[in-house]
Short mmCIF file of C-alpha atoms and ligand atoms in Angstrom, two decimals:
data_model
loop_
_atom_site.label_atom_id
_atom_site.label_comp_id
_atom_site.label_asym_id
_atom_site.label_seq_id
_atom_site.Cartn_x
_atom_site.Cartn_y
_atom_site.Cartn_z
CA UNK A 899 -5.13 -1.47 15.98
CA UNK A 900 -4.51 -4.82 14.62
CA UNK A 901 -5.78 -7.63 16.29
CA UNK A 902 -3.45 -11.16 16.28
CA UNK A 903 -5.31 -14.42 17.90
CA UNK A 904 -2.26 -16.56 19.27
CA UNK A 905 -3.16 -20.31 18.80
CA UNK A 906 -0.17 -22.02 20.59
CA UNK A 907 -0.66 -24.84 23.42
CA UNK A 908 2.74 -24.43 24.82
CA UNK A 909 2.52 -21.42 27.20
CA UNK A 910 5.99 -20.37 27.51
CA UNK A 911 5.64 -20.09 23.42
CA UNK A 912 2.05 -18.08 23.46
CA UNK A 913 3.75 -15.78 26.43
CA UNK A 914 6.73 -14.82 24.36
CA UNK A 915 4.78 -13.95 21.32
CA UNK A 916 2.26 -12.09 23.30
CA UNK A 917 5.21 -9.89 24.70
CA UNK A 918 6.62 -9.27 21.73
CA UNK A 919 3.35 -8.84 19.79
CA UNK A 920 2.28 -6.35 22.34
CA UNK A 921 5.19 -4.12 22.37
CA UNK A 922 5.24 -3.79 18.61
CA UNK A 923 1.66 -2.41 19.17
CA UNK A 924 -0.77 -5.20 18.71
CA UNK A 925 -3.40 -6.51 20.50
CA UNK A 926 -3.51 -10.02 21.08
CA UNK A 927 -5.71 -13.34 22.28
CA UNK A 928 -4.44 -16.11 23.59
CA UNK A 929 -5.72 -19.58 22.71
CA UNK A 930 -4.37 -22.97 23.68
CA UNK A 931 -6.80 -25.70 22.39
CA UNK A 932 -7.81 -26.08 18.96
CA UNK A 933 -11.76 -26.44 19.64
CA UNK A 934 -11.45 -23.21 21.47
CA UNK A 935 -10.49 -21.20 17.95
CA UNK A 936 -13.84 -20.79 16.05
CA UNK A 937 -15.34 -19.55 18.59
CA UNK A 938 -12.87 -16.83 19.64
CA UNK A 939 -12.54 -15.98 15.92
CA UNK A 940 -16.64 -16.19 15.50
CA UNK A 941 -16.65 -13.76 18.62
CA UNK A 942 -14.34 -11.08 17.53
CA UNK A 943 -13.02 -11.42 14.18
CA UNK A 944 -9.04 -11.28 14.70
CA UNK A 945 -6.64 -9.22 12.00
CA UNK A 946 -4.28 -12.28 11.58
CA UNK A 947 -3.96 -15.58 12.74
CA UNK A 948 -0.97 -17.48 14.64
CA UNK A 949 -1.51 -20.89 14.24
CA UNK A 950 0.32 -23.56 15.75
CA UNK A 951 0.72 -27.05 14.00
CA UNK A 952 0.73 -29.27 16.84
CA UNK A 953 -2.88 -28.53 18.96
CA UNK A 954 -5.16 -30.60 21.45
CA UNK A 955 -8.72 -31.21 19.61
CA UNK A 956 -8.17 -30.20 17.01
CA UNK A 957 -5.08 -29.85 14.77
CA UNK A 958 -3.62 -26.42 13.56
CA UNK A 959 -3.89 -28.12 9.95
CA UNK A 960 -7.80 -29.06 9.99
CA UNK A 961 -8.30 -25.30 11.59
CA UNK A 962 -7.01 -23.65 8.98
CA UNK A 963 -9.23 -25.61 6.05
CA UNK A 964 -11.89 -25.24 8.62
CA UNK A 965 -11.40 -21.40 8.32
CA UNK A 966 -10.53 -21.22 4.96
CA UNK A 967 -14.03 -22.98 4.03
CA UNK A 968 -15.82 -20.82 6.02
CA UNK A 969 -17.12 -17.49 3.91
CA UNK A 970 -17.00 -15.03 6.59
CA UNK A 971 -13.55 -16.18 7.77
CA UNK A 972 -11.63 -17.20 4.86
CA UNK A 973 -9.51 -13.81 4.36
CA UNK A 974 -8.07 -13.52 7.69
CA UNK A 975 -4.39 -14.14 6.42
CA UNK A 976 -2.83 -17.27 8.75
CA UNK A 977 0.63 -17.94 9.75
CA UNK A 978 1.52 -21.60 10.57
CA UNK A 979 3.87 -22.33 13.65
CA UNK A 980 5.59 -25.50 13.85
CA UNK A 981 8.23 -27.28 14.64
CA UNK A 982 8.38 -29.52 11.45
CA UNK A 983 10.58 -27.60 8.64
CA UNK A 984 10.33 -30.56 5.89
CA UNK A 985 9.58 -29.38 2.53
CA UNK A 986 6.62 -31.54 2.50
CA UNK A 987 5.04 -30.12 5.77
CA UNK A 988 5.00 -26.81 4.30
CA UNK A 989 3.54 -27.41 1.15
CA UNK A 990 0.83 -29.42 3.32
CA UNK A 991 0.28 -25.85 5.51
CA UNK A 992 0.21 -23.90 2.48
CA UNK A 993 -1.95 -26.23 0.38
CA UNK A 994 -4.31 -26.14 3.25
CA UNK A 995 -4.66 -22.57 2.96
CA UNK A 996 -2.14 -20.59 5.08
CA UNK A 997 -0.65 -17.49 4.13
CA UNK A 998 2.81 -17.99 5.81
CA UNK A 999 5.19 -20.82 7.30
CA UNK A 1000 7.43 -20.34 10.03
CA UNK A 1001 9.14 -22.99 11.23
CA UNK A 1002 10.24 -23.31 15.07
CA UNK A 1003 12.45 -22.20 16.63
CA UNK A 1004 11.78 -18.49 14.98
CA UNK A 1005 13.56 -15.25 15.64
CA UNK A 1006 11.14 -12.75 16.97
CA UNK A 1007 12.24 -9.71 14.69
CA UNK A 1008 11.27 -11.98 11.33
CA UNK A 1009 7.97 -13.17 12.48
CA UNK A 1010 6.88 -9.55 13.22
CA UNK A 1011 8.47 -8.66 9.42
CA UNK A 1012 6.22 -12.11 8.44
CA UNK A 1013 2.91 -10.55 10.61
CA UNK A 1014 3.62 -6.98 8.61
CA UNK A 1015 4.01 -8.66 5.23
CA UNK A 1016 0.76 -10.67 5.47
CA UNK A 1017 -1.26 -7.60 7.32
CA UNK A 1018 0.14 -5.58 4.32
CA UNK A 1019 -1.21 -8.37 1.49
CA UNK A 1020 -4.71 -8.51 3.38
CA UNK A 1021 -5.15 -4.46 3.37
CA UNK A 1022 -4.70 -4.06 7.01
CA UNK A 1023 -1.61 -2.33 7.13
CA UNK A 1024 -2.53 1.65 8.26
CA UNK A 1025 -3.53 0.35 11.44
CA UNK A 1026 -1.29 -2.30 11.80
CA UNK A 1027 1.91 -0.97 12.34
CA UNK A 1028 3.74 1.02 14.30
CA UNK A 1029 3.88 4.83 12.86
CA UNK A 1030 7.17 6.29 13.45
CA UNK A 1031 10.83 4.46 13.72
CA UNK A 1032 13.80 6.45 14.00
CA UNK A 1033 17.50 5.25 13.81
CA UNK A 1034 20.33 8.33 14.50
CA UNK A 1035 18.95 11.12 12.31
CA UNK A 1036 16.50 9.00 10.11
CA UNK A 1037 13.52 9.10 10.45
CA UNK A 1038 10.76 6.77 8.64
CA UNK A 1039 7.22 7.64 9.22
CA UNK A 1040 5.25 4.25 7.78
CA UNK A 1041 1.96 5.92 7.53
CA UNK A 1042 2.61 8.31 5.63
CA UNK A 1043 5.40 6.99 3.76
CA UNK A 1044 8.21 9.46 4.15
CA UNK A 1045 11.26 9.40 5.19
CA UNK A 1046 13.79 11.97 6.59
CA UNK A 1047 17.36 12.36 7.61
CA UNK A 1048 17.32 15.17 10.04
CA UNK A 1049 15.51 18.07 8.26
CA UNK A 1050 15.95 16.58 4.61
CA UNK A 1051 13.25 14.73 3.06
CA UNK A 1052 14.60 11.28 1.10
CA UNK A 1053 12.68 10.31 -1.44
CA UNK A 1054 12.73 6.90 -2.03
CA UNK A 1055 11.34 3.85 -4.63
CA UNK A 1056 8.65 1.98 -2.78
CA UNK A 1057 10.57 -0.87 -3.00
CA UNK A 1058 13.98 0.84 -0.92
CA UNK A 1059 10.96 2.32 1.15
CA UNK A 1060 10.33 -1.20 2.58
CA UNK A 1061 14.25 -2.65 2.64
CA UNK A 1062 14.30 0.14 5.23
CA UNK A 1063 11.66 -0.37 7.12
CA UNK A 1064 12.65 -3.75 7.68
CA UNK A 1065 16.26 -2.27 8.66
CA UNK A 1066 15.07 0.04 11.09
CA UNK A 1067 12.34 -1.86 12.53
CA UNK A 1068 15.32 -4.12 13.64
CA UNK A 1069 18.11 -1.87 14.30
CA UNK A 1070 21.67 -3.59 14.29
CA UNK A 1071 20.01 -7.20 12.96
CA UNK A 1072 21.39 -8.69 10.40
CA UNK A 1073 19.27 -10.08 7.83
CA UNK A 1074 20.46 -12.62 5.00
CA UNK A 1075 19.25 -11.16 1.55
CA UNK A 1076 16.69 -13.71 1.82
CA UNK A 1077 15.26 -12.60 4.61
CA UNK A 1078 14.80 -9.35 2.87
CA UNK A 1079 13.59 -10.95 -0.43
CA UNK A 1080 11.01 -12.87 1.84
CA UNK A 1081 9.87 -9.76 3.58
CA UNK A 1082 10.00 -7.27 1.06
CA UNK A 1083 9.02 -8.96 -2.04
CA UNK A 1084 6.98 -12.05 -0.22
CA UNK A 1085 7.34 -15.57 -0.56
CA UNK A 1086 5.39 -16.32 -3.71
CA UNK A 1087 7.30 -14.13 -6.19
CA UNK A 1088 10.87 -15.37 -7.56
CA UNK A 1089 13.32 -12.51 -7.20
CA UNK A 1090 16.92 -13.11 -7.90
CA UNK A 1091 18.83 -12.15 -4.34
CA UNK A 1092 21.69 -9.81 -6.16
CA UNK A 1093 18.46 -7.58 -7.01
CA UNK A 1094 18.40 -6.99 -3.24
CA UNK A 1095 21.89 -5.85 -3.84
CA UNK A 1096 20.67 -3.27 -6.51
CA UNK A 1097 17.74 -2.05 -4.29
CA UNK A 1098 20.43 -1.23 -1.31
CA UNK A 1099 22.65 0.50 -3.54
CA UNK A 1100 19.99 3.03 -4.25
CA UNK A 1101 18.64 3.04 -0.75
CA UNK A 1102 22.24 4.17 0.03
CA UNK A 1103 22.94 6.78 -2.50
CA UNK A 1104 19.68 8.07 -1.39
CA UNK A 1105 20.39 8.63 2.77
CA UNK A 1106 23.99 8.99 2.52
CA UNK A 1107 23.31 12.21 0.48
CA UNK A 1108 22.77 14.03 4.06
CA UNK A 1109 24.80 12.03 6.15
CA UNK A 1110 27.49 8.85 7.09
CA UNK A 1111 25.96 5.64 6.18
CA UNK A 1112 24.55 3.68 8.74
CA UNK A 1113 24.20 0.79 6.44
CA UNK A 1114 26.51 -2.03 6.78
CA UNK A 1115 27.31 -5.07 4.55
CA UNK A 1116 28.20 -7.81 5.82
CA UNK A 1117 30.34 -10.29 3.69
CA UNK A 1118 28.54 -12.73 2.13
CA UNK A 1119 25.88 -12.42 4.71
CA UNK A 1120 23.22 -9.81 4.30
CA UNK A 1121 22.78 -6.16 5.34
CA UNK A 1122 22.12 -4.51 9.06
CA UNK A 1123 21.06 -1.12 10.18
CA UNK A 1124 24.03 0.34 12.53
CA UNK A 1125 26.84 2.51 12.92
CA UNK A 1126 29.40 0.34 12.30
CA UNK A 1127 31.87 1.27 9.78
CA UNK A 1128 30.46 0.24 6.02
CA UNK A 1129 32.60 -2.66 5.24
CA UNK A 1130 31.92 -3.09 1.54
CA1 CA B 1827 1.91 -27.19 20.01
#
């Protein structure tokens, strides 16, 4: 099971993400000052790291060089918290070595897509993730990469393979097509968003062979997982 140290000072923050983290199957520390994070890393090396900006002691920002310049520590992947969103601040987080940026306040379902995506990139993801999400009659089974609709195996591009993961991790959210370029493809590679567009289209040809589709468009928005009538 994948380990996540929570760095976050404000408690109401650290007790949400613990919640969430916890029901998605992770286990989880809890850390609220900044000189109290090497040694609960040095202790038990954690899978990924939720960092918050803003810290007593020490700040988020000097952590993360801190554990960047450390050998033994410096490819546990780190997400930044924070409640600056200037272009500026990120590039500062990400030039000082995290993996990941999100910026407060954060929608719960994305920051667990974010946490995947990162455990995924480091190598941790067979025991990282939940094993088995179903939606109606499909069926995705993550470790083993299959997915079924009722008794028919879909076989699907690795790429439509994640798009739906991401759908059915989060039944009936909507997510903008980048949010899906972001979680699917990752933030350092440029892909245009109408190739998201391409990616469903196949994704759909593929499950609606064996049954109604259960993917909806929405307008100039993004794509959702529920059985809403297919407005496109
Ligand atoms: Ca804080």
């Amino acid at each position: 099971m994948a380990k996540i140290l929570i760095v976050e000072d404000e408690q109401a923050i650290s007790v949400l993400l613990k919640y969430n983290l916890e029901k998605a199957g992770y286990e989880t520390v809890c850390v609220a000052q900044g000189n109290k994070v090497l040694p609960a890393v040095e202790k038990d090396t954690p899978s990924l790291i939720l960092l918050d900006w803003m810290l007593p002691e020490i700040s988020g920002l000097e952590l993360c060089k801190i554990i960047r310049n450390n050998p033994d520590l410096k490819n546990i992947p780190i997400i930044m918290l924070t409640a600056k969103g200037q272009e500026e601040d990120k590039i500062t987080g990400l030039s000082a070595g995290a993996d990941d940026y999100v910026t407060k306040p954060f929608s719960i379902p994305e920051l667990l897509a974010r946490i995947q995506t990162n455990l995924r990139r480091a190598g941790n993801v067979a025991s990282a993730i939940k094993k088995e999400y179903v939606f109606r009659d499909i069926v995705l089974k993550s470790n083993e990469k299959k997915v079924f609709r009722g008794e028919n195996y879909i076989q699907l591009g690795p790429t439509e393979f994640r798009i739906l993961q991401l759908l059915i991790s989060n039944p009936t959210q909507v997510f903008s097509r980048d949010e899906v370029l972001k979680t699917v493809w990752g933030n350092s590679i440029y892909v245009e968003p109408r190739t998201v567009d391409v990616h469903i289209r196949r994704l759909r040809k593929a499950l609606n062979e064996f049954g109604p589709d259960y993917i909806r468009t929405i307008r100039s928005t993004g794509y959702s997982l529920d059985d809403h009538q297919a407005e496109e």
